Tab-separated table of C-alpha atoms and ligand atoms in Angstrom:
chain	number	residue	atom	x	y	z
A	1	MET	CA	0.000	0.000	0.000
A	2	LEU	CA	2.674	2.492	1.107
A	3	ARG	CA	4.870	1.310	-1.757
A	4	ALA	CA	2.034	1.936	-4.218
A	5	ILE	CA	1.563	5.496	-2.911
A	6	TYR	CA	5.316	6.100	-3.077
A	7	ASP	CA	5.509	4.815	-6.656
A	8	TRP	CA	2.512	6.917	-7.673
A	9	VAL	CA	4.139	10.122	-6.320
A	10	ASP	CA	7.591	9.136	-7.620
A	11	GLU	CA	6.266	8.570	-11.128
A	12	ARG	CA	4.931	12.109	-11.192
A	13	LEU	CA	7.518	14.072	-9.175
A	14	ASP	CA	10.677	11.935	-9.406
A	15	ILE	CA	11.300	12.124	-5.629
A	16	THR	CA	13.820	9.251	-5.372
A	17	PRO	CA	16.915	11.347	-6.228
A	18	ILE	CA	15.961	13.883	-3.539
A	19	TRP	CA	16.192	11.551	-0.529
A	20	ARG	CA	18.904	9.379	-2.179
A	21	ASP	CA	21.100	12.461	-2.285
A	22	VAL	CA	20.960	12.553	1.538
A	23	ALA	CA	20.793	8.795	2.243
A	24	ASP	CA	23.716	7.825	-0.035
A	25	HIS	CA	25.960	10.698	0.944
A	26	GLU	CA	29.306	9.246	2.015
A	27	VAL	CA	31.370	10.712	4.815
A	28	PRO	CA	35.135	10.273	5.094
A	29	GLU	CA	36.685	7.683	7.405
A	30	HIS	CA	38.010	10.154	9.961
A	31	VAL	CA	34.446	11.141	10.973
A	32	ASN	CA	33.203	7.556	11.243
A	33	PRO	CA	33.378	6.175	14.829
A	34	ALA	CA	33.353	2.614	13.398
A	35	HIS	CA	36.878	3.346	12.095
A	36	HIS	CA	38.237	5.690	14.772
A	37	PHE	CA	36.563	5.944	18.166
A	38	SER	CA	37.682	9.572	18.519
A	39	ALA	CA	35.429	10.421	15.556
A	40	PHE	CA	32.526	10.660	18.033
A	41	ILE	CA	33.440	14.347	18.481
A	42	TYR	CA	31.860	14.950	15.066
A	43	CYS	CA	28.418	14.010	16.409
A	44	PHE	CA	27.766	17.183	18.372
A	45	GLY	CA	26.512	19.312	15.464
A	46	GLY	CA	23.934	16.655	14.626
A	47	LEU	CA	22.997	16.271	18.300
A	48	THR	CA	22.515	20.026	18.609
A	49	PHE	CA	20.194	19.879	15.609
A	50	PHE	CA	18.287	16.976	17.178
A	51	VAL	CA	17.718	18.964	20.387
A	52	VAL	CA	16.666	22.008	18.348
A	53	LEU	CA	14.001	19.829	16.691
A	54	ILE	CA	12.789	18.674	20.139
A	55	GLN	CA	12.601	22.306	21.261
A	56	ILE	CA	10.537	23.290	18.222
A	57	LEU	CA	8.155	20.368	18.610
A	58	SER	CA	7.669	20.673	22.395
A	59	GLY	CA	7.407	24.477	22.063
A	60	MET	CA	4.546	24.133	19.574
A	61	PHE	CA	2.597	22.117	22.139
A	62	LEU	CA	3.405	24.559	24.961
A	63	ALA	CA	2.028	27.357	22.774
A	64	MET	CA	-1.383	25.628	22.770
A	65	TYR	CA	-1.785	26.444	26.479
A	66	TYR	CA	0.506	29.369	27.205
A	67	VAL	CA	-1.135	32.799	27.587
A	68	PRO	CA	1.373	35.649	27.109
A	69	ASP	CA	0.088	38.285	29.522
A	70	ILE	CA	0.988	39.263	33.087
A	71	ILE	CA	-2.333	38.122	34.576
A	72	ASN	CA	-2.502	34.639	33.019
A	73	ALA	CA	1.034	33.597	32.071
A	74	ASN	CA	2.013	32.005	35.374
A	75	GLU	CA	-1.387	30.377	35.860
A	76	SER	CA	-1.406	28.972	32.312
A	77	VAL	CA	1.982	27.336	32.860
A	78	LYS	CA	0.801	25.882	36.189
A	79	TYR	CA	-2.342	24.529	34.541
A	80	LEU	CA	-0.276	22.918	31.791
A	81	GLN	CA	2.110	21.465	34.338
A	82	ASP	CA	-0.466	20.080	36.797
A	83	GLU	CA	-3.693	19.417	34.868
A	84	VAL	CA	-2.970	18.772	31.198
A	85	ALA	CA	-2.231	15.162	30.184
A	86	MET	CA	1.509	14.843	29.432
A	87	GLY	CA	1.855	18.577	30.122
A	88	ALA	CA	4.591	18.141	32.716
A	89	ILE	CA	6.554	15.917	30.324
A	90	VAL	CA	6.308	18.331	27.412
A	91	ARG	CA	7.242	21.279	29.607
A	92	GLY	CA	10.085	19.259	31.143
A	93	MET	CA	11.419	18.411	27.695
A	94	HIS	CA	11.424	22.081	26.693
A	95	HIS	CA	12.913	23.183	30.029
A	96	TRP	CA	15.772	20.648	30.148
A	97	GLY	CA	16.167	20.665	26.366
A	98	ALA	CA	17.072	24.353	26.544
A	99	SER	CA	20.065	23.512	28.754
A	100	VAL	CA	21.054	20.403	26.782
A	101	ALA	CA	20.975	22.464	23.561
A	102	ILE	CA	23.458	24.961	25.002
A	103	VAL	CA	25.756	22.158	26.225
A	104	MET	CA	25.685	20.420	22.798
A	105	LEU	CA	26.219	23.756	21.064
A	106	PHE	CA	29.242	24.382	23.255
A	107	LEU	CA	30.704	20.914	22.556
A	108	HIS	CA	30.116	21.343	18.809
A	109	THR	CA	31.814	24.750	18.832
A	110	MET	CA	34.767	23.290	20.767
A	111	ARG	CA	35.062	20.441	18.228
A	112	VAL	CA	35.099	22.909	15.325
A	113	PHE	CA	37.630	25.064	17.157
A	114	PHE	CA	40.061	22.342	18.227
A	115	THR	CA	40.030	20.576	14.830
A	116	GLY	CA	40.777	23.968	13.230
A	117	SER	CA	37.678	23.602	11.040
A	118	TYR	CA	36.981	27.342	11.147
A	119	LYS	CA	40.000	27.987	8.909
A	120	ASN	CA	40.047	28.715	5.169
A	121	PRO	CA	37.737	27.896	3.346
A	122	ARG	CA	35.212	27.543	6.204
A	123	GLU	CA	35.435	31.040	7.742
A	124	LEU	CA	31.983	31.973	6.496
A	125	ASN	CA	30.355	29.003	8.193
A	126	TRP	CA	32.109	29.917	11.436
A	127	VAL	CA	30.570	33.391	11.154
A	128	VAL	CA	27.141	31.849	10.487
A	129	GLY	CA	27.795	29.676	13.563
A	130	VAL	CA	28.560	32.706	15.740
A	131	LEU	CA	25.238	34.254	14.666
A	132	ILE	CA	23.495	30.957	15.504
A	133	PHE	CA	25.217	31.040	18.893
A	134	PHE	CA	23.742	34.460	19.729
A	135	VAL	CA	20.291	33.419	18.480
A	136	MET	CA	20.393	30.332	20.718
A	137	LEU	CA	21.419	32.421	23.744
A	138	GLY	CA	18.611	34.864	22.894
A	139	LEU	CA	16.113	32.009	22.833
A	140	GLY	CA	17.232	30.883	26.279
A	141	LEU	CA	17.054	34.400	27.639
A	142	THR	CA	13.610	35.312	26.275
A	143	GLY	CA	12.159	31.901	27.200
A	144	TYR	CA	13.275	32.358	30.802
A	145	LEU	CA	10.844	35.260	31.362
A	146	LEU	CA	7.762	33.511	30.008
A	147	PRO	CA	6.684	31.524	33.163
A	148	TRP	CA	6.416	34.967	34.862
A	149	ASP	CA	7.472	33.797	38.312
A	150	ASN	CA	9.860	35.603	40.672
A	151	LYS	CA	12.951	34.000	39.204
A	152	ALA	CA	11.899	34.954	35.667
A	153	TYR	CA	10.988	38.515	36.637
A	154	PHE	CA	14.187	39.325	38.498
A	155	ALA	CA	16.445	37.546	36.012
A	156	THR	CA	14.918	39.684	33.272
A	157	LYS	CA	15.343	42.875	35.312
A	158	VAL	CA	19.033	42.049	35.724
A	159	THR	CA	19.395	41.200	32.019
A	160	ILE	CA	17.850	44.494	30.942
A	161	GLU	CA	20.086	46.389	33.361
A	162	ILE	CA	23.106	44.676	31.809
A	163	VAL	CA	21.872	45.666	28.341
A	164	ASN	CA	21.307	49.245	29.567
A	165	SER	CA	24.908	49.454	30.740
A	166	VAL	CA	26.301	48.921	27.221
A	167	PRO	CA	27.861	52.230	26.096
A	168	PHE	CA	25.949	54.493	23.649
A	169	ILE	CA	23.313	52.072	22.330
A	170	GLY	CA	22.562	50.089	25.503
A	171	GLU	CA	19.655	52.206	26.737
A	172	TYR	CA	17.917	52.144	23.352
A	173	ILE	CA	18.127	48.363	23.099
A	174	GLY	CA	17.046	48.039	26.744
A	175	LEU	CA	13.969	50.200	26.060
A	176	LEU	CA	13.232	48.221	22.904
A	177	LEU	CA	13.275	44.981	24.913
A	178	GLN	CA	11.422	46.297	27.971
A	179	GLY	CA	8.812	48.176	25.953
A	180	GLY	CA	8.262	50.855	28.624
A	181	ASP	CA	9.362	52.172	32.016
A	182	ILE	CA	9.067	48.863	33.858
A	183	VAL	CA	9.389	45.126	33.243
A	184	GLY	CA	5.689	44.401	32.725
A	185	ALA	CA	2.895	43.760	30.229
A	186	GLN	CA	4.837	45.062	27.223
A	187	THR	CA	7.971	43.157	28.171
A	188	ILE	CA	6.247	39.782	28.322
A	189	ALA	CA	4.493	40.429	24.969
A	190	ARG	CA	7.810	41.337	23.358
A	191	PHE	CA	9.764	38.465	24.840
A	192	PHE	CA	7.021	36.083	23.741
A	193	ALA	CA	7.046	37.396	20.155
A	194	ILE	CA	10.842	37.314	20.048
A	195	HIS	CA	10.931	33.804	21.540
A	196	VAL	CA	8.356	32.170	19.262
A	197	PHE	CA	8.543	34.193	16.018
A	198	PHE	CA	11.647	36.351	15.502
A	199	LEU	CA	14.406	34.091	16.816
A	200	PRO	CA	13.066	30.724	15.557
A	201	ALA	CA	12.663	32.255	12.072
A	202	ALA	CA	16.230	33.586	12.245
A	203	LEU	CA	17.483	30.216	13.518
A	204	LEU	CA	15.845	28.234	10.699
A	205	GLY	CA	17.310	30.587	8.081
A	206	LEU	CA	20.782	30.417	9.614
A	207	LEU	CA	20.649	26.625	9.993
A	208	GLY	CA	19.616	26.331	6.334
A	209	ALA	CA	22.682	28.380	5.386
A	210	HIS	CA	24.865	26.346	7.787
A	211	PHE	CA	23.839	23.019	6.212
A	212	ILE	CA	24.010	24.229	2.591
A	213	ILE	CA	27.560	25.477	3.206
A	214	ILE	CA	28.591	22.183	4.902
A	215	ARG	CA	27.179	20.217	1.970
A	216	ARG	CA	29.006	22.399	-0.596
A	217	GLN	CA	32.353	22.342	1.204
A	218	GLY	CA	32.285	18.848	2.675
A	219	ILE	CA	33.502	18.099	6.180
A	220	SER	CA	36.989	19.332	7.073
A	221	GLY	CA	39.920	16.909	6.728
A	222	PRO	CA	41.611	14.789	9.427
A	223	LEU	CA	44.080	16.415	11.805
B	301	HEM	C1	22.015	25.084	16.514
B	301	HEM	C2	23.330	25.171	16.336
B	301	HEM	C3	24.171	24.367	15.370
B	301	HEM	C4	23.862	23.219	14.669
B	301	HEM	C5	22.566	22.430	14.685
B	301	HEM	C6	25.045	22.881	13.897
B	301	HEM	C7	25.138	21.763	13.082
B	301	HEM	C8	26.297	21.368	12.415
B	301	HEM	C9	26.499	20.075	11.780
B	301	HEM	C10	25.479	18.924	11.750
B	301	HEM	C11	27.754	20.081	11.235
B	301	HEM	C12	28.432	18.912	10.519
B	301	HEM	C13	29.643	18.428	11.343
B	301	HEM	C14	29.378	18.158	12.778
B	301	HEM	O1	28.282	17.697	13.114
B	301	HEM	O2	30.288	18.417	13.612
B	301	HEM	C15	28.334	21.392	11.489
B	301	HEM	C16	29.560	21.831	11.047
B	301	HEM	C17	30.122	23.079	11.304
B	301	HEM	N1	29.663	23.995	12.229
B	301	HEM	FE1	27.864	23.883	13.166
B	301	HEM	N2	26.023	23.818	14.116
B	301	HEM	C18	25.545	24.737	15.014
B	301	HEM	C19	26.235	25.818	15.552
B	301	HEM	C20	27.542	26.172	15.206
B	301	HEM	C21	28.341	27.186	15.862
B	301	HEM	C22	27.891	27.981	17.086
B	301	HEM	C23	29.536	27.266	15.181
B	301	HEM	C24	30.740	28.171	15.433
B	301	HEM	C25	30.743	29.316	16.051
B	301	HEM	C26	29.485	26.310	14.097
B	301	HEM	C27	30.472	26.119	13.141
B	301	HEM	C28	30.551	25.060	12.270
B	301	HEM	C29	31.579	24.872	11.271
B	301	HEM	C30	32.763	25.821	10.964
B	301	HEM	C31	31.324	23.619	10.663
B	301	HEM	C32	32.164	22.928	9.578
B	301	HEM	C33	33.060	21.992	10.329
B	301	HEM	C34	33.872	21.047	9.483
B	301	HEM	O3	33.783	21.069	8.257
B	301	HEM	O4	34.624	20.281	10.118
B	301	HEM	N3	28.275	25.642	14.162
B	301	HEM	N4	27.418	22.154	12.227
């Protein structure tokens, strides 16, 4: 049955070469742990991507219950956590996933650094990676405010004060983030929009660029 559907689509759209291009792609021996155990260090980019996918998926389910305003935010998270079937698991995945993502990202960056993979001709992908790094930190930071509990509120106050202390432009960016004189209704609306629309869109674009560049250049050579 599935085969018949596949063949029907393939006959019309010729989809086999598309997934074959990924499935048959060969990687060199020095990144294959079956040949050299130390090749496991090359897994961290893929693991980071895997965690990013978990974050996107669990985040989509959190968004079904989360209410981004100062009256309801905390209560909506509590309701999800305590009443909704599987709610605690989905929230837990997103909560712990955020930390695991940063750890994987760090390990991946260290791998790229210590194998010298940022060097010519891969400088551009290193720069794309640095942008990804800031986007990922931004996601962690804006997500932290959303439960609207004491920890979230005061962490955000401190963050905005740090931003404000940047010379020349700091106060403008701080105001842009805070959305007014205090950390309040506007701030949570902005952090929510940044967390679920702006930064994920930026991340997907950057990851697309990251992967296209890797595919064009191939993985860097052995040490
Ligand atoms: C969400 C974040 C990221 C994901 C999902 C990701 C994913 C990947 C993947 C799957 C590879 C293939 C090789 C490997 O897995 O080690 C790779 C390679 C690479 N990444 Fe990332 N990456 C991310 C962030 C970064 C960051 C923060 C940097 C540097 C600042 C970076 C720089 C590079 C470079 C230069 C390569 C080419 C390495 C080579 O050819 O040996 N990436 N990335």
